[in-house]
Structure formats: structure tokens, C-alpha cells
Coordinates of C-alpha atoms in Angstrom, one line a residue:
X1 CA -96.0 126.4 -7.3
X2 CA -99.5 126.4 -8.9
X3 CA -101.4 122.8 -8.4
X4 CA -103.4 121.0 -10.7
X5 CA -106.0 118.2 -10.2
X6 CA -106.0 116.3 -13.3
X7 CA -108.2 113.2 -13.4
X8 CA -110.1 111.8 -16.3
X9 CA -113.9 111.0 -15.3
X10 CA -116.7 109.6 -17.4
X11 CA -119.3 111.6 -18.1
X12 CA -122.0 110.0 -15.9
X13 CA -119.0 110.3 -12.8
X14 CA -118.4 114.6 -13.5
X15 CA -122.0 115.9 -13.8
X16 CA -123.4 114.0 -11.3
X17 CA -120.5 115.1 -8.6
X18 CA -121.9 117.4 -6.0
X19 CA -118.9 119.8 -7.0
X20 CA -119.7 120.1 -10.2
X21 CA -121.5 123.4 -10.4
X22 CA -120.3 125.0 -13.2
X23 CA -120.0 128.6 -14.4
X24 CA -119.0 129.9 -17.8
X25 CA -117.7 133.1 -16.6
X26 CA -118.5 136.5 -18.2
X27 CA -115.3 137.0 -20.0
X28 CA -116.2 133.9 -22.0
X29 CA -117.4 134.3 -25.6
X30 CA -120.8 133.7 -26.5
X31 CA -122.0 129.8 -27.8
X32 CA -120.4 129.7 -31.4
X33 CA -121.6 125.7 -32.1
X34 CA -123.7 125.5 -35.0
X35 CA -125.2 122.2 -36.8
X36 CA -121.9 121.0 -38.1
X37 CA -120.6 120.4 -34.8
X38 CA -123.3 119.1 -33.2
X39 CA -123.7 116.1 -36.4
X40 CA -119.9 115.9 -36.1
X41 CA -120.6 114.8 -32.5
X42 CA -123.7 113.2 -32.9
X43 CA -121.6 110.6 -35.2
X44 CA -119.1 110.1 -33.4
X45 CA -120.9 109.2 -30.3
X46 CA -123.6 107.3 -32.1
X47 CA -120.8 105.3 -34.3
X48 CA -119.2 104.7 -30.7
X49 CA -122.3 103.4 -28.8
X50 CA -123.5 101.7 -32.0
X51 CA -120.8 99.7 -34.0
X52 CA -121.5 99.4 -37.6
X53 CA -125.3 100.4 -36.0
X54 CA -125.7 97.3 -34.0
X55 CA -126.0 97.8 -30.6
X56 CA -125.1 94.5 -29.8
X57 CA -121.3 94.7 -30.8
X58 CA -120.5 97.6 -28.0
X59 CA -117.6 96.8 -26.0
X60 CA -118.4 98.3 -22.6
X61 CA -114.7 98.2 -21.7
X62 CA -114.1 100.7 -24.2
X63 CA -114.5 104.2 -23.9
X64 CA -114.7 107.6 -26.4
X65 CA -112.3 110.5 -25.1
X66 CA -114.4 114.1 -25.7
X67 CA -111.9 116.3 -24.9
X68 CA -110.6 118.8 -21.8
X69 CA -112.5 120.9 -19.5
X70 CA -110.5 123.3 -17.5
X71 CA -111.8 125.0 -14.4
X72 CA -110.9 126.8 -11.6
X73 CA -113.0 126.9 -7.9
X74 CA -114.4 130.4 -7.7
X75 CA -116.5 130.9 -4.8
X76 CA -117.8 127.4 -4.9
X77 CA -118.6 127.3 -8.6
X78 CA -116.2 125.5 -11.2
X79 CA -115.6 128.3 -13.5
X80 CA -114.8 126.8 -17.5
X81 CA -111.8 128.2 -19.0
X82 CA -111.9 125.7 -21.8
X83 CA -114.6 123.1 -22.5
X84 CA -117.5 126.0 -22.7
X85 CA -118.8 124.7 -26.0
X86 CA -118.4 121.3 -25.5
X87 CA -119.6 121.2 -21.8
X88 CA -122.7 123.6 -23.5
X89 CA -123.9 121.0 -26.2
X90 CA -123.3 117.9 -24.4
X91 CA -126.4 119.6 -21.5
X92 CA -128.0 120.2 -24.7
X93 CA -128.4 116.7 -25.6
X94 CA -128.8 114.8 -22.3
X95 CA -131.2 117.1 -21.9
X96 CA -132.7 115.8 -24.9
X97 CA -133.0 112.3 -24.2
X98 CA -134.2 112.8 -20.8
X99 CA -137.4 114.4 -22.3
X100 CA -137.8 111.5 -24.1
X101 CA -137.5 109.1 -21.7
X102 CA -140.2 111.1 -19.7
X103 CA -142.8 109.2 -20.5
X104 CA -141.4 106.1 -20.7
X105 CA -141.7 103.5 -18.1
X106 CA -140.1 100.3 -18.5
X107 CA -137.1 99.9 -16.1
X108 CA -134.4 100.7 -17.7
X109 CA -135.8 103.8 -19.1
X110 CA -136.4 104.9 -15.9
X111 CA -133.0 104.4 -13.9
X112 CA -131.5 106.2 -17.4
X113 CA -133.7 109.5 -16.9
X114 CA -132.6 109.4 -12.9
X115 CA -129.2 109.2 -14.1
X116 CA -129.7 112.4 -16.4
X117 CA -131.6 114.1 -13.9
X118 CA -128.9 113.8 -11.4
X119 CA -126.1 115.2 -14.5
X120 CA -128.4 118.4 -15.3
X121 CA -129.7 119.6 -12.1
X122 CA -128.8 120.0 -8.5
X123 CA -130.1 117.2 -6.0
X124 CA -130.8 117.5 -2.5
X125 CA -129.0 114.7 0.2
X126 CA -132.0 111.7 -0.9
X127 CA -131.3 112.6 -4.3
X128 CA -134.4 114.3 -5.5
X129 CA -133.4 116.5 -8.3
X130 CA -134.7 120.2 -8.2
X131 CA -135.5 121.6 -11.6
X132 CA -134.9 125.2 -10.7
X133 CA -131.5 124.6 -9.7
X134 CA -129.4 124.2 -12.6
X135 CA -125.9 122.3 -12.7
X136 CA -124.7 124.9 -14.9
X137 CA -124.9 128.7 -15.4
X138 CA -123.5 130.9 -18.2
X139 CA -122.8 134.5 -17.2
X140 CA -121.3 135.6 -20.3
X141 CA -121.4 139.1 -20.9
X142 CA -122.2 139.2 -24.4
X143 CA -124.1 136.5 -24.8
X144 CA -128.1 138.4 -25.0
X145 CA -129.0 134.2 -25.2
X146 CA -127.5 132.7 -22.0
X147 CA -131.5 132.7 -20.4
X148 CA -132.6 130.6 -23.0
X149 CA -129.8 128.2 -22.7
X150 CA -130.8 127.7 -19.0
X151 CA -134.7 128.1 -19.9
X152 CA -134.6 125.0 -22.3
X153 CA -132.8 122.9 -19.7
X154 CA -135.0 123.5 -17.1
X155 CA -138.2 123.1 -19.5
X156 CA -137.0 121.2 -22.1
X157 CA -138.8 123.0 -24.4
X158 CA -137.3 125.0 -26.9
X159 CA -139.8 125.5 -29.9
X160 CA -140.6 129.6 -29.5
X161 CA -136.5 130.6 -29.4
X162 CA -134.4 131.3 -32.2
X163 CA -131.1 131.5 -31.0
X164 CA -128.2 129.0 -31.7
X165 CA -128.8 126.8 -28.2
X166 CA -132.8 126.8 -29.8
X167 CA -131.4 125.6 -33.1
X168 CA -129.0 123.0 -31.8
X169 CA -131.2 121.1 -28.9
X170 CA -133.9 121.3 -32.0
X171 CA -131.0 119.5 -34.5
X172 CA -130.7 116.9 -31.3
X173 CA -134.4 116.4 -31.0
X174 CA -135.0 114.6 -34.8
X175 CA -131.6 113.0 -34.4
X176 CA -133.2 111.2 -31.4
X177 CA -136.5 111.0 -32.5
X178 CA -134.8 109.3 -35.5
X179 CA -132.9 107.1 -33.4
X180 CA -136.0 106.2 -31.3
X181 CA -137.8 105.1 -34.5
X182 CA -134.8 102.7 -35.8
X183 CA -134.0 101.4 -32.3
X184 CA -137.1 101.6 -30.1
X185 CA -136.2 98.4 -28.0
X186 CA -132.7 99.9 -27.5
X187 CA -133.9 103.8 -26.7
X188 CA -131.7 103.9 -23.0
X189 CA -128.6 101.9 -24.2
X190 CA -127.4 105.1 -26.5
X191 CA -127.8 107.9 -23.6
X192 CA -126.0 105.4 -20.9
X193 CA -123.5 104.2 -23.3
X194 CA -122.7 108.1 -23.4
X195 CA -123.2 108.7 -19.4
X196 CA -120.8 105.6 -18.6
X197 CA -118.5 105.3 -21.6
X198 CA -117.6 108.8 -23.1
X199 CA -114.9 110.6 -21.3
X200 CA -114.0 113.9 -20.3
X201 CA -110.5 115.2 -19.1
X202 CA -111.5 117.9 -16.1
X203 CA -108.5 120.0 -15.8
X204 CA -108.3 122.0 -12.3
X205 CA -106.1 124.6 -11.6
X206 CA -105.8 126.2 -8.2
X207 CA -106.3 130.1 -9.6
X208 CA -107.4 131.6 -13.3
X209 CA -103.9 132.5 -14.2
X210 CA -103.0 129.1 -14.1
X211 CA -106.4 128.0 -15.7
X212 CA -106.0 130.7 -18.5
X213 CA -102.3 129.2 -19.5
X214 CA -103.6 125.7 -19.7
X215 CA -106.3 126.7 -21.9
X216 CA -103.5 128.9 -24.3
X217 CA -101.1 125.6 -23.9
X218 CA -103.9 122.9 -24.8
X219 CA -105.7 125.2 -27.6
X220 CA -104.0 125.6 -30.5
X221 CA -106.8 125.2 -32.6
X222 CA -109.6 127.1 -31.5
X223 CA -109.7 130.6 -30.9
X224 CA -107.4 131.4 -27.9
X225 CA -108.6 133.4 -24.9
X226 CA -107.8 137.1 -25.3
X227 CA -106.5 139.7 -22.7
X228 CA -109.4 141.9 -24.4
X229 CA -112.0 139.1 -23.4
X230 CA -111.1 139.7 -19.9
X231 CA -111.0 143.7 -19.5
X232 CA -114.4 143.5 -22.0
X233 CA -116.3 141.4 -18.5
X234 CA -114.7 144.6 -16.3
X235 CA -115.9 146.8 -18.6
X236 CA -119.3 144.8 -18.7
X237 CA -119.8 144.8 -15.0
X238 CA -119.0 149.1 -14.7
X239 CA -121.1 149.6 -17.3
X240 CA -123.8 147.3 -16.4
X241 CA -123.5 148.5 -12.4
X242 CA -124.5 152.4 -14.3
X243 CA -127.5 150.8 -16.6
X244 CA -126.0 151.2 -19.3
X245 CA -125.5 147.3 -20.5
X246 CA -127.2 148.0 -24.2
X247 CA -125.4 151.2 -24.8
X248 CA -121.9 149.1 -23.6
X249 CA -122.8 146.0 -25.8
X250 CA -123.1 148.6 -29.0
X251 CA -119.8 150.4 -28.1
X252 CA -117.6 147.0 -27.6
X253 CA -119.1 145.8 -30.5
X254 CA -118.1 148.7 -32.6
X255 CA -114.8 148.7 -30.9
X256 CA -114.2 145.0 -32.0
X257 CA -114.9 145.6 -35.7
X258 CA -112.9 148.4 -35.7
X259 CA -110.2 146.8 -34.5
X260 CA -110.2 143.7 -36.7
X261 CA -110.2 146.0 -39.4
X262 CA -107.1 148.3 -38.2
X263 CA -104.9 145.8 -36.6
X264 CA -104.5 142.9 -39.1
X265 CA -104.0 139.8 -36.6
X266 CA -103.6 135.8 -37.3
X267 CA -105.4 135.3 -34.3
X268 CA -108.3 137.0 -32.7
X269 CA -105.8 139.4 -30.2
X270 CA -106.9 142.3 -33.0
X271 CA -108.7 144.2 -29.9
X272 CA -105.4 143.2 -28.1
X273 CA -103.6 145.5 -29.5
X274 CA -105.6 148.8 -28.6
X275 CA -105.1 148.1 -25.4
X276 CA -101.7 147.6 -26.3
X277 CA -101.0 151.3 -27.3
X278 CA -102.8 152.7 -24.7
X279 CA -101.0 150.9 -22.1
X280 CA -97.5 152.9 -23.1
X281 CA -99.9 156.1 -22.6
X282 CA -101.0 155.0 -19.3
X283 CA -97.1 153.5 -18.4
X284 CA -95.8 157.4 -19.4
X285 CA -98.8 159.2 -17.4
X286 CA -97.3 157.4 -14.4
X287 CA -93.0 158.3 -15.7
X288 CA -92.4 154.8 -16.4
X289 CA -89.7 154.5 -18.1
X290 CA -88.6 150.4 -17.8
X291 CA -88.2 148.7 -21.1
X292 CA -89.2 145.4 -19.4
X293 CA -92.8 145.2 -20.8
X294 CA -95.6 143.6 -18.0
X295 CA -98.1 141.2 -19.6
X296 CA -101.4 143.3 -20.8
X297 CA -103.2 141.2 -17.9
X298 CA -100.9 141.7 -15.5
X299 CA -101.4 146.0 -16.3
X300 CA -104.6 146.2 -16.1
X301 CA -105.7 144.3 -13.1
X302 CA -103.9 146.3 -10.9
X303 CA -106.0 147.6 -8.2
X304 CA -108.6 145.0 -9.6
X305 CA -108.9 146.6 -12.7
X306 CA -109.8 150.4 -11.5
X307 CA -108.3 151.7 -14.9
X308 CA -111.1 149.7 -16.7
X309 CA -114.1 150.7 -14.2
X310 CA -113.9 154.7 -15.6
X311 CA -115.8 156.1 -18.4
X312 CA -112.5 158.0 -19.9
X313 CA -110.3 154.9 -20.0
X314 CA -113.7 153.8 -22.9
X315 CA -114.1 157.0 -24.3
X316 CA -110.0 156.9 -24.4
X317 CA -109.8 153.4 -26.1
X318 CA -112.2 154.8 -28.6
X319 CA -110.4 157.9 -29.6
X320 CA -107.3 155.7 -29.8
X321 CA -108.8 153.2 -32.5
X322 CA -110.1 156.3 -34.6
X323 CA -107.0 157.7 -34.6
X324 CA -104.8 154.5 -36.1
X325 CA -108.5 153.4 -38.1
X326 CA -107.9 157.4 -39.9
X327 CA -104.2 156.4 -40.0
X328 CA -104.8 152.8 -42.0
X329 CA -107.2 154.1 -44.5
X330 CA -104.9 157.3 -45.3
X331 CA -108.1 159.9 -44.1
X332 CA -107.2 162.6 -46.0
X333 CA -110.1 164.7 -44.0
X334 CA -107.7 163.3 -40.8
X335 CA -104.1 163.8 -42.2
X336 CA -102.7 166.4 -44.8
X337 CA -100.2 165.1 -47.5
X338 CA -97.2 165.7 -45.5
X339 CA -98.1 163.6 -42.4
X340 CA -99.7 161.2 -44.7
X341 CA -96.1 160.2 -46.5
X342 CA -94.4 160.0 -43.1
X343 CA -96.9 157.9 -42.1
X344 CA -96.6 155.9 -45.0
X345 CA -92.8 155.1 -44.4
X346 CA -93.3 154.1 -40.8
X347 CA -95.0 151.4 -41.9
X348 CA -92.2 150.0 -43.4
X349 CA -90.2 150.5 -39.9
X350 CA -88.4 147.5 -38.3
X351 CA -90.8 147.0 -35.9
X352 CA -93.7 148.5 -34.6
X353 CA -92.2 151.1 -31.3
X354 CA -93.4 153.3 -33.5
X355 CA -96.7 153.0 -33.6
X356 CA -96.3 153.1 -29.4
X357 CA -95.1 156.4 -29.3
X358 CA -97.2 157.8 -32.2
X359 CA -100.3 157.1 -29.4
X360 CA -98.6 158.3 -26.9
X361 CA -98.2 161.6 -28.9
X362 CA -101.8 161.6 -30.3
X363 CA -103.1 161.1 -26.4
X364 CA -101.2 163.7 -25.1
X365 CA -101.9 166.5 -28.1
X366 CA -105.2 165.8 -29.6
X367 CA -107.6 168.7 -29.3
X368 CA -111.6 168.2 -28.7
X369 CA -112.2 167.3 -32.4
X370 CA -109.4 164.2 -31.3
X371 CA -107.5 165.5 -34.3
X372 CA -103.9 166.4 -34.3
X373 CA -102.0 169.7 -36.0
X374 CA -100.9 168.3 -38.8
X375 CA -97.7 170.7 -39.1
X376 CA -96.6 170.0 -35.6
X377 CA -97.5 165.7 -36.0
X378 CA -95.1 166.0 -39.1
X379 CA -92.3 167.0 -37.6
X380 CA -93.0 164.7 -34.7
X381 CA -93.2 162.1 -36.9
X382 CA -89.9 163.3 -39.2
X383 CA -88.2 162.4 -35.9
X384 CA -88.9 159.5 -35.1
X385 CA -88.4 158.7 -38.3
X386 CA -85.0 159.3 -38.3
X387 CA -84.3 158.0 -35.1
X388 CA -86.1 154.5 -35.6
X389 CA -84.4 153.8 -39.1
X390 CA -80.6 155.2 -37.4
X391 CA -81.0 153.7 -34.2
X392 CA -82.4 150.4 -35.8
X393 CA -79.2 150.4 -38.5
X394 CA -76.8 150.6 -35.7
X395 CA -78.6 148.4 -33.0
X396 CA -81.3 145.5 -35.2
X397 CA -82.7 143.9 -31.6
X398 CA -85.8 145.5 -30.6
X399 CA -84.8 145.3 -27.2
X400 CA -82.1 147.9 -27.7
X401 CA -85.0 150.4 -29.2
X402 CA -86.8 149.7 -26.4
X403 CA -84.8 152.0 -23.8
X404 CA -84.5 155.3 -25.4
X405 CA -88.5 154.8 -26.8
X406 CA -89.2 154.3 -23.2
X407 CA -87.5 157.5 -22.3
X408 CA -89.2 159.5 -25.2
X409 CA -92.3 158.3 -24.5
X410 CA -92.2 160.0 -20.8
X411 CA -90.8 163.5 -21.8
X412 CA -93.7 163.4 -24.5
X413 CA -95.9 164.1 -21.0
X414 CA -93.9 166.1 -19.3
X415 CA -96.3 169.2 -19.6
X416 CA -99.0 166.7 -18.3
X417 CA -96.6 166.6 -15.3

């Protein structure tokens, strides 16, 4: 049974724990915040720590929930799951006030900057902070910003970047300077009333599986974690290992817009679902022919993801999403009449097995153009046609379609045998 160690900790108590060394792991999408989130939580701290803007009326028994922050130990660092952009932006901003309160001295002022020192960098055992070592790192394979991130914490000076961190600790910077003008006696209540007062809930799972479905269970309103985020940071590391990071960065890029535009999703599993198809190919390569249907995740990270360190599994993935891309906008340079009207009534099949086979078949017979003979796809596509729709009428449960697509999708590959 997977463990947990749930335990709600003030701000002030998490960062400055000698555990907390976090990573935001490759797989993790680059820092979306903009300005409106940042005022959003600007105001809702400052309305907290400030009632009706007097600083006098604070209850210090009272404290402001942020949110979750789910990790996992990974070779000594706590690796975020969940809490990436709100763990990103709240560094952000203590890092603001603390170069502020640089170059103040009264007392006060002083203990408040130790107190931030000891949440944003790493300390040795008589608690002298060192500025190189950070108490976070982003390794986020997509993110070409991560350095400068990590470059305004340790220098607090972000005036010649342009990216979204840049433009956010900038936003922070006249919000304090702003609150420094109005409230120049109380400058060190507002960033201890937010070290002591505000409160995260860290969320520790014993392994990433159980860290991942946490993070699925707790957001459902952000943008859930996809498999394809996960096989993109194999992908990332392969590609990066050959020096070929740029060249990677374009092609998974390309590969993303083509999928949001071929797979219509609710959700953002759009480059889900070519790896989706291309798993049946993979599952009849090998003659299996079990309708129970492993998790994408589970697939793919079998012998720690080798089918996702290989230039032809890419290349492969590519074809695959030219092939249904041709098939969505009806390519009449792809597909010739005939194909294209069979095509068009699969669409309106019961379900999508379909569309599994179809990639099996287009795997197995494309030629080096990655086209298809139209005659021969026709009557493959007749078929199936007239399976799906019969077998459907007589047995509705996808389930039941399930075992003889299975099957077909094997014998398809026999040759390959």
C-alpha cells in the first residue's frame, strides 16, 4: 500500500526545512503564470496580512490556505507533481522583498531578510545561507527559461530578461515598492505575515505513480498531467544525450500542434492519443492479442522506456499523425474518392476501434512516400466497415469489439512475422 505524508506547514516552516530541495522535474510544463495571477495573489495575500489596509487589525492566529504541493523523494530532491506554479511565483516574490530589505537595517528588517534567506537558499549547519545553492531547481525540458528563473533568485535582478519569470518578479517589484511607499514603518510585517501565516498543504507520496494520481484526483481545474508529458522528458533526455535538443524541441512542438488539431480533446491528452494508436501497432508487432488494455504509462516504461529512446519510435509517431492529420482534412493529394467516402462513414462508427486498426494497417503497408494504395486501403477499409457496424448491431459494448479487433489487428502483421 502506497504511503503518504500529508501535513500542513506554514510557509516560513516548508522552505526553510533542510529537506526541502525541490525539483520541477523535466516532464513538467513550462511556467504558464502571467500578471493576472500574480495580482490575484498579490491581493489576496495583501488583503490577508492587511485587513481593510490596516496593519493593525491582523489576527496572528489566523492563517490563509495557498493550496497543495505534491512531491515525491527522488534521489534526495522533492520532485513537484503539483504546486510547480505556485511553488514558482511564491520564490518570485520572497525573493522580492528580500532585496528590499537588503539595505535596510533596523531590527526587524533584518531578522525578516534572514528568515527569507534561509526559504530561498541552502544553508550550511551555522546557518549561513549560500547564494549559489538554490532551494529550488526547474529541469523542465521545454522550458528554454528555467536559467533565468534560477538567475534572478540568485541575483535578484531581473531587468535585461524578457521571459514570463522576468515579467512577473518585475509585476512584484512596483507592487512592493508601492507597498513600501504607503507603509514604510510596516515594510517587514507584510513578508512575515506571509512566511508565518500563509499555508501550504505539502502532499508526499512514497513513488511518482502515486504522486501523479494525487495530482489527477486533486486537479480538476487546471490542466491535468498527460502521459505525453512524461514520454516527451524520455524523448528529451535521448535526444538531448545525441545533441540534438533544438532539433527535438522543433519536432515535439510540431507534433503537439498537430495533434491538437487532429484529435479534438476537452482536455490537453490531444498528443495522448498518438501515442494511443501507435501503441496497438507496437502491442500487434509483439502478437498481442489481450483485449485488456494496459494504461499508456504503464506501456511505455517498460524496460525504462527503451521504445521512446529510438529515433524510429519519433520518426514513427510522426508518420502516424500525418497519416490521421491527411485523414481529418479529407487530403485529396493523400486519399482518392473512394477511400475518402469510407473514411467518411467510419467517423460516424460506434466507437473509435476503428481508428486502432486503421494505424495498425497504415504502419504495416505504407511505402517510403508514407502513403498507402488507395485501391487496396479501400477495401481494407470496406471491411472493417462492415464488420464494425454488424458486430456493433449485434454486440453495443465496446468491450465485446474489443476481442476480435485484437485478433485482426495481429494477423494484419503477420507478414512482419
Amino acid at each position: 500500500m502506497s504511503k503518504l505524508n500529508i501535513d500542513q506547514k506554514k510557509i516560513k516552516q516548508l522552505f526553510e526545512d533542510k529537506r526541502s530541495d525541490f525539483l520541477i522535474p523535466d516532464y513538467q510544463r513550462p511556467y504558464a503564470w502571467g500578471e493576472d495571477e500574480c495580482e490575484t495573489l498579490w491581493k489576496d495575500i495583501f488583503d490577508f496580512a492587511f485587513p481593510d489596509k490596516k496593519p493593525e487589525k491582523f489576527n496572528s492566529d489566523e492563517e490563509y490556505f495557498l493550496g497543495p504541493i505534491v512531491t515525491f523523494e527522488n534521489n534526495k530532491k522533492l520532485e513537484v507533481i503539483d504546486g510547480q506554479q505556485r511553488l514558482t511565483t511564491l520564490m518570485l516574490l520572497l525573493r522580492v522583498f528580500y532585496k528590499r530589505l537588503e539595505k535596510m537595517e533596523d531590527e526587524n528588517s533584518m531578522r525578516t531578510k534572514q528568515n527569507l534567506a534561509q526559504c530561498i537558499w541552502k544553508s550550511d549547519e551555522f546557518g549561513n545561507e549560500n547564494k549559489e545553492k538554490l532551494k529550488i531547481d526547474s529541469q523542465v525540458a521545454l522550458d528554454e527559461h528555467k536559467n533565468e528563473f534560477l538567475e534572478i533568485l540568485k541575483t535578484g535582478d531581473a531587468k535585461d530578461f524578457k521571459s514570463q519569470y522576468a515579467i512577473n518578479f518585475r509585476y512584484f517589484e512596483k507592487e512592493v515598492d508601492e507597498f513600501l511607499k504607503e507603509y514604510p514603518n510596516y515594510f517587514a510585517y507584510l513578508p512575515t505575515r506571509i512566511l508565518n501565516n500563509c499555508i501550504l498543504l505539502p502532499i508526499e507520496a512514497d513513488n511518482e505513480k502515486t504522486a501523479l494520481r494525487i495530482f489527477s484526483t486533486l486537479n480538476d481545474r487546471g490542466k491535468p498531467l498527460a502521459d505525453a508529458d512524461i514520454f516527451k522528458a524520455q524523448f528529451y533526455k535521448f535526444y538531448v544525450a545525441k545533441n540534438q535538443k533544438d532539433e527535438f524541441i522543433e519536432k515535439w512542438k510540431n507534433l503537439e500542434i498537430l495533434c491538437k488539431e487532429v484529435f479534438s480533446k476537452k482536455d490537453n491528452t490531444s498528443t495522448d492519443e498518438i501515442f494511443n494508436r501507435y501503441m496497438y501497432y507496437q502491442r500487434a508487432l509483439k502478437g498481442n492479442k489481450n483485449s485488456t488494455t494496459e494504461g499508456l504509462r504503464d506501456f511505455y516504461e517498460k524496460d525504462s522506456y527503451a521504445l521512446l529512446k529510438s529515433d524510429r519510435t519519433f520518426e514513427d509517431l510522426q508518420n502516424l499523425g500525418s497519416f490521421w492529420q491527411a485523414i481529418s482534412i479529407q487530403d485529396k493529394n493523400y486519399f482518392d474518392e473512394n477511400t475518402l467516402r469510407w473514411l467518411f462513414i467510419l467517423n460516424y462508427a460506434p466507437n473509435i476501434m476503428w481508428a486502432n486498426i486503421t494505424s495498425v494497417y497504415f504502419m504495416k503497408n505504407k511505402d517510403e512516400q508514407n502513403k498507402l494504395d488507395n485501391i487496396k486501403f479501400a477495401k481494407f477499409l470496406e471491411k472493417i466497415t462492415a464488420f464494425i457496424f454488424a458486430y456493433s448491431f449485434i454486440y453495443p459494448s465496446v468491450s465485446q469489439l474489443r476481442i476480435p479487433i485484437y485478433s485482426a489487428k495481429e494477423k494484419i502483421l503477420v507478414a512482419m512475422k
